[in-house]
Short mmCIF file of C-alpha atoms and ligand atoms in Angstrom, two decimals:
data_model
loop_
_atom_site.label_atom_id
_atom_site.label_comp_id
_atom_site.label_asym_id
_atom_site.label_seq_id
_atom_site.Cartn_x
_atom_site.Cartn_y
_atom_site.Cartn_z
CA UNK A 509 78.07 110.06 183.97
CA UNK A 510 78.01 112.74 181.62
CA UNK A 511 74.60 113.60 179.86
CA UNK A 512 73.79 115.01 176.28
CA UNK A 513 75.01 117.09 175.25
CA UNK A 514 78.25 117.16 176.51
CA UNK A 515 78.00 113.08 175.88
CA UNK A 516 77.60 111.93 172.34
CA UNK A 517 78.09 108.65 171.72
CA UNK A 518 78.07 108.62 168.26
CA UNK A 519 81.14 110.73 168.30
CA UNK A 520 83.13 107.07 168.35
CA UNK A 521 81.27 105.48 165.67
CA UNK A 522 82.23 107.70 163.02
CA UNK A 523 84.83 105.19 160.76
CA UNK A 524 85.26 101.64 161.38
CA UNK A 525 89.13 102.66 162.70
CA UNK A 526 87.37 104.45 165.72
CA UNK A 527 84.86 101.87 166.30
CA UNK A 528 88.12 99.10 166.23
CA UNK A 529 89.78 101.17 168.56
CA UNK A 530 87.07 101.58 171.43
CA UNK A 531 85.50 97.80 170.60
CA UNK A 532 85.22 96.19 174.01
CA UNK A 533 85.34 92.14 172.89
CA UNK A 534 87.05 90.19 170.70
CA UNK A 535 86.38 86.82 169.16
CA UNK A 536 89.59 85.47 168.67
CA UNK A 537 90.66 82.02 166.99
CA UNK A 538 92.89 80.66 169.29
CA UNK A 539 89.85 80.17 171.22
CA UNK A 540 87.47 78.26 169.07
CA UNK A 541 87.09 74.35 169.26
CA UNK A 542 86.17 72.74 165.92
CA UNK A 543 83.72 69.56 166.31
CA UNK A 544 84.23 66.36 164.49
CA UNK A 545 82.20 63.12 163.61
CA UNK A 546 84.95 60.00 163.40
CA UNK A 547 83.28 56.98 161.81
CA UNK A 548 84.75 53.80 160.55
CA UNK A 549 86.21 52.69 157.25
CA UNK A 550 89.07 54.29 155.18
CA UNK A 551 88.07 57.25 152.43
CA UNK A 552 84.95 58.14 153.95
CA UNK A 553 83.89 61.57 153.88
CA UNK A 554 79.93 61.44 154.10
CA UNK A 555 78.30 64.89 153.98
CA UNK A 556 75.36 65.41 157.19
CA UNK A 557 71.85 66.75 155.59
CA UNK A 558 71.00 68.42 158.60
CA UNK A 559 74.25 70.31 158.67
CA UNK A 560 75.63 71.65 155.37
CA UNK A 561 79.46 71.76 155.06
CA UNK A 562 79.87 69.16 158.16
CA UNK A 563 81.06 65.47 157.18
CA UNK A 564 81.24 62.40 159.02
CA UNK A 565 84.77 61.31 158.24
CA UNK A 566 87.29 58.13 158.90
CA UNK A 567 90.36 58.23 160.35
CA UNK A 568 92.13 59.15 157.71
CA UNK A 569 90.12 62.09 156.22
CA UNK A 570 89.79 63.07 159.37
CA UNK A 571 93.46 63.70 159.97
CA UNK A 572 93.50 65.80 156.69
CA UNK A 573 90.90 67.94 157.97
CA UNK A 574 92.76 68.49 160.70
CA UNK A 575 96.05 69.18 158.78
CA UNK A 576 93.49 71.92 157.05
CA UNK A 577 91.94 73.15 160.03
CA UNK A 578 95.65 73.59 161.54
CA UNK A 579 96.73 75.81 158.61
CA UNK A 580 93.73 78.07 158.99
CA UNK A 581 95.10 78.32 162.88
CA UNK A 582 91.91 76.76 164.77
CA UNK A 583 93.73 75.34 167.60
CA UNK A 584 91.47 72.68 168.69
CA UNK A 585 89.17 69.49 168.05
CA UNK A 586 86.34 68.08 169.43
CA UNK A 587 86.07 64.35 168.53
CA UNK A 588 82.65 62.56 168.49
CA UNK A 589 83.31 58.61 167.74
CA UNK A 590 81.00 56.55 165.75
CA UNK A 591 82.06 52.59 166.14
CA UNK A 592 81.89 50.25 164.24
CA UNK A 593 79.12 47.90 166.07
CA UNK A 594 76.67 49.33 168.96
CA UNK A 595 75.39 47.43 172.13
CA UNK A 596 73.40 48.05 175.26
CA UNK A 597 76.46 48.64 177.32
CA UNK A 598 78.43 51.13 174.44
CA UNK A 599 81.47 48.32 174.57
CA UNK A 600 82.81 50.16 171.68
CA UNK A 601 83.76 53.29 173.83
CA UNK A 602 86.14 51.60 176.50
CA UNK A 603 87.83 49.75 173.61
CA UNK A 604 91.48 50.88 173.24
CA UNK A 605 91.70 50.21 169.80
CA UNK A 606 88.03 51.56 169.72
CA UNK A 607 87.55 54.78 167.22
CA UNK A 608 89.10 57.75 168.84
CA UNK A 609 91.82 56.23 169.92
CA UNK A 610 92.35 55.62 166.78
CA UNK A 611 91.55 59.02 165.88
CA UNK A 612 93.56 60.14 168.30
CA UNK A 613 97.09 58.62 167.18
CA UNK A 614 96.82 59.62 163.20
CA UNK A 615 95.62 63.41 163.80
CA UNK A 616 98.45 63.54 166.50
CA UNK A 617 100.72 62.08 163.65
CA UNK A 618 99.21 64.63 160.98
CA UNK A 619 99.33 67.75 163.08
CA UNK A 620 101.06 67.26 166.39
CA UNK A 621 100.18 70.44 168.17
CA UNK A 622 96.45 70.94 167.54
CA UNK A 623 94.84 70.47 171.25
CA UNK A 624 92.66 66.85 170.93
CA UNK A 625 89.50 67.07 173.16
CA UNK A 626 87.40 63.89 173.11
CA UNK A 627 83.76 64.16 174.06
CA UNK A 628 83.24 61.33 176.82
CA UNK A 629 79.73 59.70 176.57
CA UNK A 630 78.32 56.60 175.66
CA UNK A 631 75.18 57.71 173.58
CA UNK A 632 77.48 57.39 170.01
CA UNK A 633 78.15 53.65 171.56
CA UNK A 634 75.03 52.18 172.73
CA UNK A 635 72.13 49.86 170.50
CA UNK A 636 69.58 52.67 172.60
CA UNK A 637 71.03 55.84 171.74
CA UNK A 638 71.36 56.75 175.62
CA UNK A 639 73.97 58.25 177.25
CA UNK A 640 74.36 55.63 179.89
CA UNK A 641 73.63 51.61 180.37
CA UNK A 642 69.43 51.48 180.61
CA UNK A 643 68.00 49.31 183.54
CA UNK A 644 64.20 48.58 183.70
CA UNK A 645 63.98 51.73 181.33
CA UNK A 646 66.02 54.25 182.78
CA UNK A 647 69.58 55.04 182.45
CA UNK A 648 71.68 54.01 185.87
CA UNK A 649 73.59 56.75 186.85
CA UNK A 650 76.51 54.90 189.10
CA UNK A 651 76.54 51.60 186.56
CA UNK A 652 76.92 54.26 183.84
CA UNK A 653 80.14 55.79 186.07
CA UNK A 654 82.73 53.06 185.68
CA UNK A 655 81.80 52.65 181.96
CA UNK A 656 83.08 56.74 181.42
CA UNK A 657 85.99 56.49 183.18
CA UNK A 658 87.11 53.90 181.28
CA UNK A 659 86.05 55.70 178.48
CA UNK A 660 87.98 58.97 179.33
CA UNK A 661 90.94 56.36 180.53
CA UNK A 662 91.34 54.85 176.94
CA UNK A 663 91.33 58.35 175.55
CA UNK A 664 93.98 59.01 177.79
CA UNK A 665 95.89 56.62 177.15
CA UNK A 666 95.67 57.48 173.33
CA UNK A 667 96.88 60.57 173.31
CA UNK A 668 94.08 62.99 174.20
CA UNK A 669 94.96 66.70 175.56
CA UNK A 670 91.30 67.39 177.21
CA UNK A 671 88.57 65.32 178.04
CA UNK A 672 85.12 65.99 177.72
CA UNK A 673 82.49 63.93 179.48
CA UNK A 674 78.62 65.36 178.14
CA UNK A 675 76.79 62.70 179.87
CA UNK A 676 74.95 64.83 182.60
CA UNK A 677 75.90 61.91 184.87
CA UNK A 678 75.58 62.95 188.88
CA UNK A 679 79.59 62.24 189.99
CA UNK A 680 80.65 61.72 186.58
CA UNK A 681 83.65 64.50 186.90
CA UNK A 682 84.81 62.91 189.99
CA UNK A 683 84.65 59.42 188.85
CA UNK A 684 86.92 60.56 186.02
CA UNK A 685 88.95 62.52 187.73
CA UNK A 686 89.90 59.71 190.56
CA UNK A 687 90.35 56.88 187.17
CA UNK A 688 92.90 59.25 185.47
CA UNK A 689 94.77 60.38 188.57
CA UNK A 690 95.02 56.48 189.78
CA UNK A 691 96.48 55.99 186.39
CA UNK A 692 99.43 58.56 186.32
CA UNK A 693 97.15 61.34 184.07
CA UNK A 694 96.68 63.53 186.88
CA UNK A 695 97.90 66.30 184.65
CA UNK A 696 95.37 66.01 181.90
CA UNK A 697 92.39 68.61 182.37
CA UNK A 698 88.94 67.96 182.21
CA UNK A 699 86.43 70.33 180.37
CA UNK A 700 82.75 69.01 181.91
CA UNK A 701 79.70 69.70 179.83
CA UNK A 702 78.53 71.30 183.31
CA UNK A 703 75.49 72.95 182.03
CA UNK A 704 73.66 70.91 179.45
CA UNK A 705 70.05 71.31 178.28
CA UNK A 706 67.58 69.04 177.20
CA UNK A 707 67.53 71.36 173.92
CA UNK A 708 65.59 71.04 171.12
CA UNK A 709 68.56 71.98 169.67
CA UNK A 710 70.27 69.04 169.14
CA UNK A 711 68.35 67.42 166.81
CA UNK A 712 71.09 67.55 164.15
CA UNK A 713 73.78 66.21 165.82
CA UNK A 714 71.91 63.02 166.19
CA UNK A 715 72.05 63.07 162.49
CA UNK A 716 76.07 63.42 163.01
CA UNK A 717 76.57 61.11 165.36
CA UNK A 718 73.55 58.70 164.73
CA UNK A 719 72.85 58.92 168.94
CA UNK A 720 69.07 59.42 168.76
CA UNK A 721 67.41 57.36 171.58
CA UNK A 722 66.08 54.71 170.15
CA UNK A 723 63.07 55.43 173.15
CA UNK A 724 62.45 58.11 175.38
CA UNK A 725 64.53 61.25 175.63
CA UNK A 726 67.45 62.80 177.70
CA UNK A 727 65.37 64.59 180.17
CA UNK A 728 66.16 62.36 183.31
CA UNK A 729 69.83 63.34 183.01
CA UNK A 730 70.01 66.43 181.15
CA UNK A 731 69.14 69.79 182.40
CA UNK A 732 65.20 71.52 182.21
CA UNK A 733 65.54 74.14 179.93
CA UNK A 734 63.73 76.41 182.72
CA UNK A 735 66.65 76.21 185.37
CA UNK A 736 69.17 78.86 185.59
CA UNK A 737 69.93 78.13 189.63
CA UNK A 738 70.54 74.73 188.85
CA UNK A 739 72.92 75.23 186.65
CA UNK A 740 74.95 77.01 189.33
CA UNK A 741 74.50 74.23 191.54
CA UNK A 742 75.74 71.96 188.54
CA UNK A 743 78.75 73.56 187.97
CA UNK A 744 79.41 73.88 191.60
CA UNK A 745 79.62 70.19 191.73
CA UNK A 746 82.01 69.65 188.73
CA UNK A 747 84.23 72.53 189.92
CA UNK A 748 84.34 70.48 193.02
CA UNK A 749 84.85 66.93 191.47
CA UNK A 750 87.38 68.11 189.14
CA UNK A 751 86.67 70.16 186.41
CA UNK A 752 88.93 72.56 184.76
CA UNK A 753 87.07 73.82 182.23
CA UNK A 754 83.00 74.30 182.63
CA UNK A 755 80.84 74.33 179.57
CA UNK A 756 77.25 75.39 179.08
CA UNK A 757 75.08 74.23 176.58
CA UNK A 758 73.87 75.46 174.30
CA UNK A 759 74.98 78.89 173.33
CA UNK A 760 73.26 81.66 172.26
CA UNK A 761 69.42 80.98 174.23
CA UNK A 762 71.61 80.66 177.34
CA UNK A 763 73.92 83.48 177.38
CA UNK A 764 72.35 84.77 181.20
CA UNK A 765 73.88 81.24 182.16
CA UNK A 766 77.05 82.00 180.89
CA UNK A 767 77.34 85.02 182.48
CA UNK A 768 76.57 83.99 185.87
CA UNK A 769 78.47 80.96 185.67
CA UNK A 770 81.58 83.19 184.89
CA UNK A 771 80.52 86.01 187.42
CA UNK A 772 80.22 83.46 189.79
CA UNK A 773 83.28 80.62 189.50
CA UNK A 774 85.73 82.78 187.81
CA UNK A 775 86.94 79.56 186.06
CA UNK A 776 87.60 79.22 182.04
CA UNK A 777 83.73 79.10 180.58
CA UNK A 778 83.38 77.02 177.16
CA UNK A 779 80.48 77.68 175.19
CA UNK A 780 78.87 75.05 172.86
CA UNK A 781 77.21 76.46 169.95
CA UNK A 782 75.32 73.78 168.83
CA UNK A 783 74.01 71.81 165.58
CA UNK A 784 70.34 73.19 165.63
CA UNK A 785 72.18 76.68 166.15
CA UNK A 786 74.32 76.35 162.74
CA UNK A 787 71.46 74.64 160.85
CA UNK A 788 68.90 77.55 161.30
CA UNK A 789 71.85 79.78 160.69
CA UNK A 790 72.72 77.72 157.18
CA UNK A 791 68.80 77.17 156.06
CA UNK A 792 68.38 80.87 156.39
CA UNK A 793 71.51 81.82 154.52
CA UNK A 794 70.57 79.26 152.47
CA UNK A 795 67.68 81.25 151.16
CA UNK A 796 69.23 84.68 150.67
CA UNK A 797 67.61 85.59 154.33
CA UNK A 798 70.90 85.88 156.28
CA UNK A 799 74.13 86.85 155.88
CA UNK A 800 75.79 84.12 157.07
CA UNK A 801 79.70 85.42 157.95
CA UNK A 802 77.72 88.72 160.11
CA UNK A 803 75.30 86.63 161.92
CA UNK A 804 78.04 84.25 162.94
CA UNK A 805 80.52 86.97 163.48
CA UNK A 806 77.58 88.46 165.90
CA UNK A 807 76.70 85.18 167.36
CA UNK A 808 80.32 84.65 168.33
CA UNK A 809 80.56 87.87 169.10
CA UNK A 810 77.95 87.73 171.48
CA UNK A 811 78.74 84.28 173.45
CA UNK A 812 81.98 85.84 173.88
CA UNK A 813 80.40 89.49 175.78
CA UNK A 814 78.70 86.92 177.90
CA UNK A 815 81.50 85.66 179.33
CA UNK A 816 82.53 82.65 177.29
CA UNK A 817 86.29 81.63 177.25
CA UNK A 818 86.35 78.87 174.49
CA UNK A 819 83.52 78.71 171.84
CA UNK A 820 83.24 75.24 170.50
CA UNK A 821 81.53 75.79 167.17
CA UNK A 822 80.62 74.26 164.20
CA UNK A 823 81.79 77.51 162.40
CA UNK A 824 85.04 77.52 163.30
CA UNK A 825 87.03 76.60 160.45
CA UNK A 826 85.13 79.47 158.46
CA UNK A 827 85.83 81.96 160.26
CA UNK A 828 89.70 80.77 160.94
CA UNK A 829 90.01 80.72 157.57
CA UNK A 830 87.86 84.28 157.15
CA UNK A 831 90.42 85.73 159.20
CA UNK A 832 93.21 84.31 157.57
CA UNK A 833 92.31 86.15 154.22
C1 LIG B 1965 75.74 63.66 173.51
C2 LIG B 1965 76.06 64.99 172.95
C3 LIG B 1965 75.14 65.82 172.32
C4 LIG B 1965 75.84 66.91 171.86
C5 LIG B 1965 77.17 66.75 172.24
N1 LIG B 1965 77.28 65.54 172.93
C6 LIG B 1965 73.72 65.74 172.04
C7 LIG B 1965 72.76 65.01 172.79
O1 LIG B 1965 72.66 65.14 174.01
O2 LIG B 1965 72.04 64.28 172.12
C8 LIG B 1965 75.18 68.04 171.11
C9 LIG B 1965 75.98 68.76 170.15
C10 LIG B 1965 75.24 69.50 169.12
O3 LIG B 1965 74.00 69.50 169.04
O4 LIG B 1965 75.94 70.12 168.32
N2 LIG B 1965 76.23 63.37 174.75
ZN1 LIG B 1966 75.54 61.29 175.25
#
């Protein structure tokens, strides 16, 4: 490598054409996933605190966001279902006629070739706010199995283009996987919430989805913040049960995750940038601290350098529509 001062290297940052030209990543649109909170009712469009400029919406509203979020060119949803009546064994999210199925047949309607992901769990469903059935205070991982692929079956059967099972379940990929091939969907992919943290993080979402446990926490199923190998091992699994697309979770504080998972499988990476990550970014911009549209531009940005294929983001309709003008 050539050495100063033969090497400059600010030669190439001299006008933003020259910096375009040599820019080694690009966050582009077509590869962000926009999340939404489905709840029941008809007109409802109910702002989240936690989250400024995110709504829990019904049905319908929800399809017109999506008719807006289509115009602005994000190609894809992620659907979070809040039903109608919770129970200890989340009846609501097998139920064919349950929310997102729903969901799923007037946003196909609205804008038939926006890519419907549903997120897969039972945490949205159940009286406890965990993400499987609870015996003798703990969540039973195999009980918990049949109840998902049910879940991702009745998806399926509505309409849905990915599915997305964030459980943390052991088997839960191959479970699915074995449900929707018995049933004639052995073409529909499945994009596993491989890597997921117990994060601090998430503490928003709840808010969204009105999942916090009603005891406890998530750290017998979800992944110690600490473990990096793990993860590998985690997505080894899923890659064998199954899974198309592997996602870590969250984004940004685990970029050296996203990176080896991609150095390692090779296989399309999805990034989840989530709720706690947007609300620090929107309290700080909030206040005049941050500039919101460059520290998300540079958040994306960076997610992407790691190795991320799809960013699922909160921001994503922003900075479609950013882009746009
Ligand atoms: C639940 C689920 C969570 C998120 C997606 N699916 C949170 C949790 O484990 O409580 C987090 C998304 C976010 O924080 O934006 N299975
Ligand atoms: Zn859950």
């Amino acid at each position: 490598m050539s050495r100063f001062p033969a090497y400059r290297p600010r030669r190439l940052r001299r006008s933003e054409a020259l910096r375009r030209l040599v820019r080694e990543t690009r966050v582009v649109t077509e590869q962000l996933v926009q999340p939404l909170f489905v709840v029941p009712g008809d007109g409802v469009e109910r702002a989240v605190e936690s989250m400024p400029g995110v709504a829990q919406r019904s049905v319908d509203r929800t399809a017109e966001e999506c008719r807006r979020l289509a115009d602005v060119g994000v190609p894809a949803v992620l659907l979070f279902g809040i039903p109608e009546e919770k129970d200890a064994r989340g009846r609501g999210a097998t139920d064919p006629g349950g929310i997102i199925p729903r969901a799923l047949h007037a946003v196909r309607r609205a804008t038939p070739g926006l890519v419907l992901i549903t997120d897969v769990c039972l945490c949205e469903y159940t009286d406890h706010g965990h993400c499987g059935v609870v015996r003798e205070g703990d969540v039973d991982n195999d009980a918990t199995l049949e109840l998902l692929a049910a879940e991702a079956l009745a998806h399926a059967r509505a309409g849905a283009d990915v599915i997305a099972p964030s459980d943390m379940m052991d088997g839960r990929v191959g479970a699915i996987r074995g449900a929707l091939d018995a049933a004639g969907f052995s073409h529909l992919p499945i994009m596993s919430y491989a890597a997921k943290f117990a994060s601090a993080l998430y503490g928003p979402f709840r808010d969204a989805a009105e999942s916090t446990p009603a005891f406890g926490d998530r750290r017998s199923y979800q992944m110690d913040p600490a473990n990096a190998e793990e993860a590998l091992r985690e997505v080894a699994l899923d890659v064998e049960e199954g899974a198309d697309v592997v996602m870590v979770k969250p984004a940004l504080p685990y970029l050296d995750v996203v990176r080896r998972v991609k150095e390692r499988f090779g296989y399309p990476v999805a990034a989840y940038q989530v709720s706690g990550e947007y609300a620090m970014v929107k309290a700080a911009a909030a206040r005049g601290w941050l500039d919101e549209a460059r520290v998300v531009d540079e958040s994306l940005l960076a997610i992407k350098r790691a190795g991320a294929d799809v960013i699922i983001t909160y921001f994503a309709k922003d900075v479609a529509a950013r882009r746009r003008a």
